[in-house]
Coordinates of N, CA and C and ligand atoms in Angstrom, one line a residue:
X269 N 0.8 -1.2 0.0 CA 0.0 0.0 0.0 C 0.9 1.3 0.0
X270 N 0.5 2.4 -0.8 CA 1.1 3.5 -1.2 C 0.9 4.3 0.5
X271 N 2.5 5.1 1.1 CA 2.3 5.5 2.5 C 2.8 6.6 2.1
X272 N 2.5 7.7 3.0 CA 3.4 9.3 2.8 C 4.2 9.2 3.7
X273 N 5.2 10.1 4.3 CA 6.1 10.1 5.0 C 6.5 12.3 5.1
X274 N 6.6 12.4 6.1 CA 6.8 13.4 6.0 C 8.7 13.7 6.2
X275 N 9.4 14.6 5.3 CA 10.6 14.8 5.6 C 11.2 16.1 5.6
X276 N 12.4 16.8 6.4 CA 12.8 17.9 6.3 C 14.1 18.1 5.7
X277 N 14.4 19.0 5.4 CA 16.0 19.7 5.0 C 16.2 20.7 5.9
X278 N 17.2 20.2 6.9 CA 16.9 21.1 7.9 C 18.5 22.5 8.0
X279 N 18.2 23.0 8.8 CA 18.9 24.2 8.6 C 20.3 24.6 8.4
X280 N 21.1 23.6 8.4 CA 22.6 23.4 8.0 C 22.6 23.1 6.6
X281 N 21.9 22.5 6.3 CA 21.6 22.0 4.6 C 21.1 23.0 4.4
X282 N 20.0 24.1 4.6 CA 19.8 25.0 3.8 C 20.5 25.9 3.5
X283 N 21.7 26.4 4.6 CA 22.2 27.4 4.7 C 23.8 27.4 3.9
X284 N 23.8 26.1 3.8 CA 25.2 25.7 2.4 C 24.4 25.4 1.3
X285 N 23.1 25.3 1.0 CA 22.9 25.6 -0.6 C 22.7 24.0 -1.2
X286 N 22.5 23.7 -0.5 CA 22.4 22.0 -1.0 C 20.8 21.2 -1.0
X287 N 19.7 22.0 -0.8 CA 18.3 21.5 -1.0 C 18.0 20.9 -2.4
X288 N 18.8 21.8 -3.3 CA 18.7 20.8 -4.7 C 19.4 19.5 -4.9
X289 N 20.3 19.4 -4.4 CA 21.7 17.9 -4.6 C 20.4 17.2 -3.9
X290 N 19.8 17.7 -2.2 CA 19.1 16.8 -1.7 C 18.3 16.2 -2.2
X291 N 17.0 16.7 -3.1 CA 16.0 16.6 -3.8 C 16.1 15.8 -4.8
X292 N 17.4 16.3 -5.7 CA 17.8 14.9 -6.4 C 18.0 13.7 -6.0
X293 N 18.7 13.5 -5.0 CA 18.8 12.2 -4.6 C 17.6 11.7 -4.2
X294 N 16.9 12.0 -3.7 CA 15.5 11.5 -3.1 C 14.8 11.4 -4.3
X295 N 14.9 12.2 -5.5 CA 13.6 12.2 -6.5 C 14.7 11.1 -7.8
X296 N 15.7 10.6 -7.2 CA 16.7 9.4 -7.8 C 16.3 8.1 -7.4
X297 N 16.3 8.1 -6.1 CA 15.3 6.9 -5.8 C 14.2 6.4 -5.8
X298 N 13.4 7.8 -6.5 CA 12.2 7.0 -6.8 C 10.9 7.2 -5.8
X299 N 11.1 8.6 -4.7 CA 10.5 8.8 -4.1 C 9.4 10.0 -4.9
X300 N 8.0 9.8 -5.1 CA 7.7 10.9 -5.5 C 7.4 12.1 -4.4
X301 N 7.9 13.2 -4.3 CA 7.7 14.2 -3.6 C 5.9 15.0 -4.1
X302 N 5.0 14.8 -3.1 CA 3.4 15.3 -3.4 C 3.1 16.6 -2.9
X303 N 4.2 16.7 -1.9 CA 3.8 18.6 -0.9 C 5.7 19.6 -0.8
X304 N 5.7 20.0 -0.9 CA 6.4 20.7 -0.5 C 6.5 22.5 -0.2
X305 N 7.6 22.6 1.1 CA 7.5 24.6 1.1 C 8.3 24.4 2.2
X306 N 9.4 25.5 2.2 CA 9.8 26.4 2.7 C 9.4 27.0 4.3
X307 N 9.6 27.0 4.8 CA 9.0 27.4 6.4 C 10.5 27.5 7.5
X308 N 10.1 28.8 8.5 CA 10.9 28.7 9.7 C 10.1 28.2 10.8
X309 N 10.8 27.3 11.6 CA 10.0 27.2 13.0 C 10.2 28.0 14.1
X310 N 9.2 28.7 14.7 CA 8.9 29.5 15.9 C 9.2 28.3 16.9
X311 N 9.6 28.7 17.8 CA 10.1 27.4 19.2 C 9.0 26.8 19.6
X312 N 7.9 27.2 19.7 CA 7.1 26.5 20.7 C 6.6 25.2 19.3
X313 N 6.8 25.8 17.9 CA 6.5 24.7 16.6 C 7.4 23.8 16.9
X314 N 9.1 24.0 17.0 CA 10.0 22.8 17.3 C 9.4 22.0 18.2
X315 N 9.3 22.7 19.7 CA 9.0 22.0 20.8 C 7.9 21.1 20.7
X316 N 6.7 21.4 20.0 CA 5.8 20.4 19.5 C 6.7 18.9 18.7
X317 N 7.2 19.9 17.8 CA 7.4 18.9 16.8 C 8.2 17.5 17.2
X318 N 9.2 18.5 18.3 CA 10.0 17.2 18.5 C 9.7 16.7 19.7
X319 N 8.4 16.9 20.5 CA 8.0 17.1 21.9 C 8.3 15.4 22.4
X320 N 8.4 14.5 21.6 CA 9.0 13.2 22.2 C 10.5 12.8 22.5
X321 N 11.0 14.4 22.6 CA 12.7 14.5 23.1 C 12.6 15.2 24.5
X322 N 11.3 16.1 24.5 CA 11.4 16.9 25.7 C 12.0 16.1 26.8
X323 N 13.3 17.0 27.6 CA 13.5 16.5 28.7 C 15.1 15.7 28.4
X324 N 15.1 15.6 27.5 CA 16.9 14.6 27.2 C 17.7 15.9 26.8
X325 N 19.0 15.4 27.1 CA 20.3 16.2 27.1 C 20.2 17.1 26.1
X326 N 20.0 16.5 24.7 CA 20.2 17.4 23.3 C 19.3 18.1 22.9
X327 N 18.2 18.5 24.0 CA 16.9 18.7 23.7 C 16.9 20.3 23.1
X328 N 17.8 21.5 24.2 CA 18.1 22.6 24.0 C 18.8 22.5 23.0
X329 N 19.8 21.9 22.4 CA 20.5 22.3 21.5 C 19.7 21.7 20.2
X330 N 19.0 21.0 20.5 CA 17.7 20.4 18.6 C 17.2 22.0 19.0
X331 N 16.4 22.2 19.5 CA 15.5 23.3 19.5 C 16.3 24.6 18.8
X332 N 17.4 25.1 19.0 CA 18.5 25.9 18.8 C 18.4 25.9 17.4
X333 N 19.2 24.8 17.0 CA 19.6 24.0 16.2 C 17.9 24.3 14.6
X334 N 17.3 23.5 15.6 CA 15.8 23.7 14.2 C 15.5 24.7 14.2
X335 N 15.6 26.0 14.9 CA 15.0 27.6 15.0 C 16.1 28.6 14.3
X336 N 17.3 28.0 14.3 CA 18.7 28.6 13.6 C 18.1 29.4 12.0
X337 N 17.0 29.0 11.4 CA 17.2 29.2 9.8 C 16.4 28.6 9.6
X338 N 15.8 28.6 8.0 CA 15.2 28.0 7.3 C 15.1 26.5 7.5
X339 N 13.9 25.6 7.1 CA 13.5 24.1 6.5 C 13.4 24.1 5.6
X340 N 13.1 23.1 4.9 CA 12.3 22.6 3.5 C 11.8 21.6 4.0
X341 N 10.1 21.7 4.0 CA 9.5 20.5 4.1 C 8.6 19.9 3.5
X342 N 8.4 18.2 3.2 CA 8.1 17.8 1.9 C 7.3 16.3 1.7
X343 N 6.5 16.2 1.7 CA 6.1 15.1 1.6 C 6.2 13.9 0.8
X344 N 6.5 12.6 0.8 CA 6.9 12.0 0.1 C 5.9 10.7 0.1
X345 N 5.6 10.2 -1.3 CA 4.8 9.1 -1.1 C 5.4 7.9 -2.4
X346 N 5.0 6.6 -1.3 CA 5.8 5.3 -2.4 C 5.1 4.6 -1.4
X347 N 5.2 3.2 -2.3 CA 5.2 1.7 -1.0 C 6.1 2.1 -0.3
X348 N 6.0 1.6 1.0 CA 6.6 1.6 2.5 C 7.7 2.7 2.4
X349 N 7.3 4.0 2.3 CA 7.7 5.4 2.0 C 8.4 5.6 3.2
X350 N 8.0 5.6 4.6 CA 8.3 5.3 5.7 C 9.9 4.7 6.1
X351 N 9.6 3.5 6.0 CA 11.2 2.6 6.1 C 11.9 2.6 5.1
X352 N 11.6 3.2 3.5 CA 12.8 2.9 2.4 C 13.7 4.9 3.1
X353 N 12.6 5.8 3.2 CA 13.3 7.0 3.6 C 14.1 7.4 4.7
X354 N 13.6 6.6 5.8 CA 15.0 6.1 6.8 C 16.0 5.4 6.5
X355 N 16.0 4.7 5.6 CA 16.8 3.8 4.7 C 18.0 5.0 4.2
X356 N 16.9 5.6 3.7 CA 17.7 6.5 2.4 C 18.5 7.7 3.5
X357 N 17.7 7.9 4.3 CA 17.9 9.4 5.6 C 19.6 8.4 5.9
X358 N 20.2 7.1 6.5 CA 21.0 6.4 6.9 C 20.8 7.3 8.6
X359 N 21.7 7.1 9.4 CA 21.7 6.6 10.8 C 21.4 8.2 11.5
X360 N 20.9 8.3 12.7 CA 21.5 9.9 13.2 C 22.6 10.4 13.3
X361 N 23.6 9.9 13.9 CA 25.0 10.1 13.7 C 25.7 9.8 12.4
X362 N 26.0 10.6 11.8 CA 26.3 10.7 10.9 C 27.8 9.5 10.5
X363 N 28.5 9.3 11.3 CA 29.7 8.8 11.5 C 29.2 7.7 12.0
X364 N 28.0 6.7 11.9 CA 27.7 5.7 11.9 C 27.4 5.2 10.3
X365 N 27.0 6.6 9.8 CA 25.9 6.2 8.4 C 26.5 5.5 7.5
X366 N 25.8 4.6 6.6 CA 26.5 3.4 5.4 C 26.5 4.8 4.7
X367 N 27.4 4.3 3.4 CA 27.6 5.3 2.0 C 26.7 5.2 1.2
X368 N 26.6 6.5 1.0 CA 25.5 6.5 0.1 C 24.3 6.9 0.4
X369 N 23.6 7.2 2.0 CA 23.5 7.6 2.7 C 23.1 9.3 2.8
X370 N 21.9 9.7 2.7 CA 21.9 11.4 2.6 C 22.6 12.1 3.8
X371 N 22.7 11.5 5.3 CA 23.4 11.8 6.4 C 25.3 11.6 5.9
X372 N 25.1 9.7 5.3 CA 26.8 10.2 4.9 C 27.0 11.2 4.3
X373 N 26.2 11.3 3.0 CA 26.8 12.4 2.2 C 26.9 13.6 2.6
X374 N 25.5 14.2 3.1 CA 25.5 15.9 3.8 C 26.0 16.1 5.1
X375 N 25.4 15.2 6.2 CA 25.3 15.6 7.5 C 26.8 16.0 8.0
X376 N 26.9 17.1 9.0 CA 27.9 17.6 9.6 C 27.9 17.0 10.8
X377 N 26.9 16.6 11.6 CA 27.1 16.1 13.1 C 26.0 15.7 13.5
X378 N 26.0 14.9 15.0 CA 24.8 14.1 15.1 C 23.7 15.2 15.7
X379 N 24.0 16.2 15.4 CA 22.9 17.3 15.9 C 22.8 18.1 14.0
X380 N 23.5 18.2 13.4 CA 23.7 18.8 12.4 C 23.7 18.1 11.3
X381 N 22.4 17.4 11.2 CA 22.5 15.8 10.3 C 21.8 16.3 9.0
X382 N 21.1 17.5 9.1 CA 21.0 17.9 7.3 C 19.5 17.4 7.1
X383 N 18.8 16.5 7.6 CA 17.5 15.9 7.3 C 16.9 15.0 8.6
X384 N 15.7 15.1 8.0 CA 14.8 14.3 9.3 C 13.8 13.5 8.2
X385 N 13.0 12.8 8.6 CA 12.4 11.7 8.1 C 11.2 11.1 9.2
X386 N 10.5 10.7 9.2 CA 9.0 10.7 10.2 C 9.4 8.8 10.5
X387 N 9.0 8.4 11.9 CA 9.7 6.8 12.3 C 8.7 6.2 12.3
X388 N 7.7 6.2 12.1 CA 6.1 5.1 12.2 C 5.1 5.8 11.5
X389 N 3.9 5.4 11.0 CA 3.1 6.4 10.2 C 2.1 6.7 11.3
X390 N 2.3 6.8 12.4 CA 1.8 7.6 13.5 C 2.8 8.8 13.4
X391 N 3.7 9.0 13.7 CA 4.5 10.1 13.5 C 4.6 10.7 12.1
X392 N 4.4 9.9 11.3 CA 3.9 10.5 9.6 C 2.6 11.4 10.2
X393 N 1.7 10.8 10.0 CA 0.0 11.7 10.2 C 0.4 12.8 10.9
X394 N 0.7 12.7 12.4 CA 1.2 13.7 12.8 C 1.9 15.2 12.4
X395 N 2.8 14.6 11.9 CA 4.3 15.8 11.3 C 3.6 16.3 10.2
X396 N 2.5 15.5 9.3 CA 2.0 16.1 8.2 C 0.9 17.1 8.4
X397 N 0.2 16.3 9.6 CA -1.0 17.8 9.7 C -0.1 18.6 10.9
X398 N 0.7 18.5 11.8 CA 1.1 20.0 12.1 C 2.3 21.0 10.6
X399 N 2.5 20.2 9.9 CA 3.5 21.3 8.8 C 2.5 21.5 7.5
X400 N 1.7 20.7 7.6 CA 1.1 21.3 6.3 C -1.3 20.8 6.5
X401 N -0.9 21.4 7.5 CA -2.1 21.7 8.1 C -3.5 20.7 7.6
Ligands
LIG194 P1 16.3 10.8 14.0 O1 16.3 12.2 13.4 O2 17.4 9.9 13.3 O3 15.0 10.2 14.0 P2 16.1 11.2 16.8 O4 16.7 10.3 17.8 O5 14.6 11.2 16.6 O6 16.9 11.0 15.5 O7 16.6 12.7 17.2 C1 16.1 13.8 16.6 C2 17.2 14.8 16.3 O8 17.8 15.3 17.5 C3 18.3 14.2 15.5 O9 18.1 14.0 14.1 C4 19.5 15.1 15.8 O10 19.3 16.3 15.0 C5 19.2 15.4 17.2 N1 19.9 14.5 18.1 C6 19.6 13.2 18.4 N2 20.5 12.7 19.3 C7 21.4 13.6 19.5 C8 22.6 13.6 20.3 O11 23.0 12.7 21.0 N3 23.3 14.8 20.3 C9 22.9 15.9 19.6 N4 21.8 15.9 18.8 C10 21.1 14.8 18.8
LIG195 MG1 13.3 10.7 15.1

């Protein structure tokens, strides 16, 4: 069954110019992209967004980190859209990720990893009606 998946280009990648390289690769594998736009998050949006971190170490510095600059965010739909784009997204730490990998290739650090990707299609539904209403 055809699943959406919600994903970002988050603010380190925007800000070196690389949302196209990204796009390609993703629209290389075969993901069709159905929504996309442009958006900053106001804090209390991160804090939602990422509100299943509230409370751990890296929590201030994601928030920081997502509010620093611009997103791109985009919806993507395929069979199991979900687990091939985590697939494709490779590990959070970047210095774990296999090659080939959007984290190998872009990510600067395990806070500065260039993309996000939605982990269950409960967290899909979610991410998609708070970013694109
Ligand atoms: P994911 O993006 O691979 O799903 P999560 O564990 O959901 O990873 O963490 C959300 C985001 O928080 C990560 O993508 C990364 O930007 C940041 N993050 C996660 N763990 C750490 C950490 O240990 N140090 C710094 N930042 C982290
Ligand atoms: Mg996550």
């Amino acid at each position: 069954m055809k699943e959406k998946t919600l994903g970002l280009i988050k603010p380190d990648a925007v800000k070196r110019g690389i949302i196209g390289e990204i796009l390609a690769v993703i629209e290389s594998e075969r993901f069709e992209i159905v929504g996309l736009k442009m958006m900053r998050f106001e804090r209390t949006e991160a804090e939602a967004f990422y509100a299943e971190h509230q409370g751990k170490p890296f929590f201030e510095e994601l928030i920081d980190y997502m509010t620093s600059g611009k997103v791109v965010a985009f919806v993507l739909e395929r069979e199991n859209a979900i687990t091939r784009y985590r697939d494709l997204m490779g590990t959070t730490d970047p210095m774990q990720a296999q090659e080939g990998t959007l984290r190998k290739l872009f990510a600067l650090s395990k806070n500065e990893n260039s993309v996000h990707g939605s982990d269950s299609s409960a967290a899909s539904d979610r991410e998609i009606a708070l970013i694109f209403g």
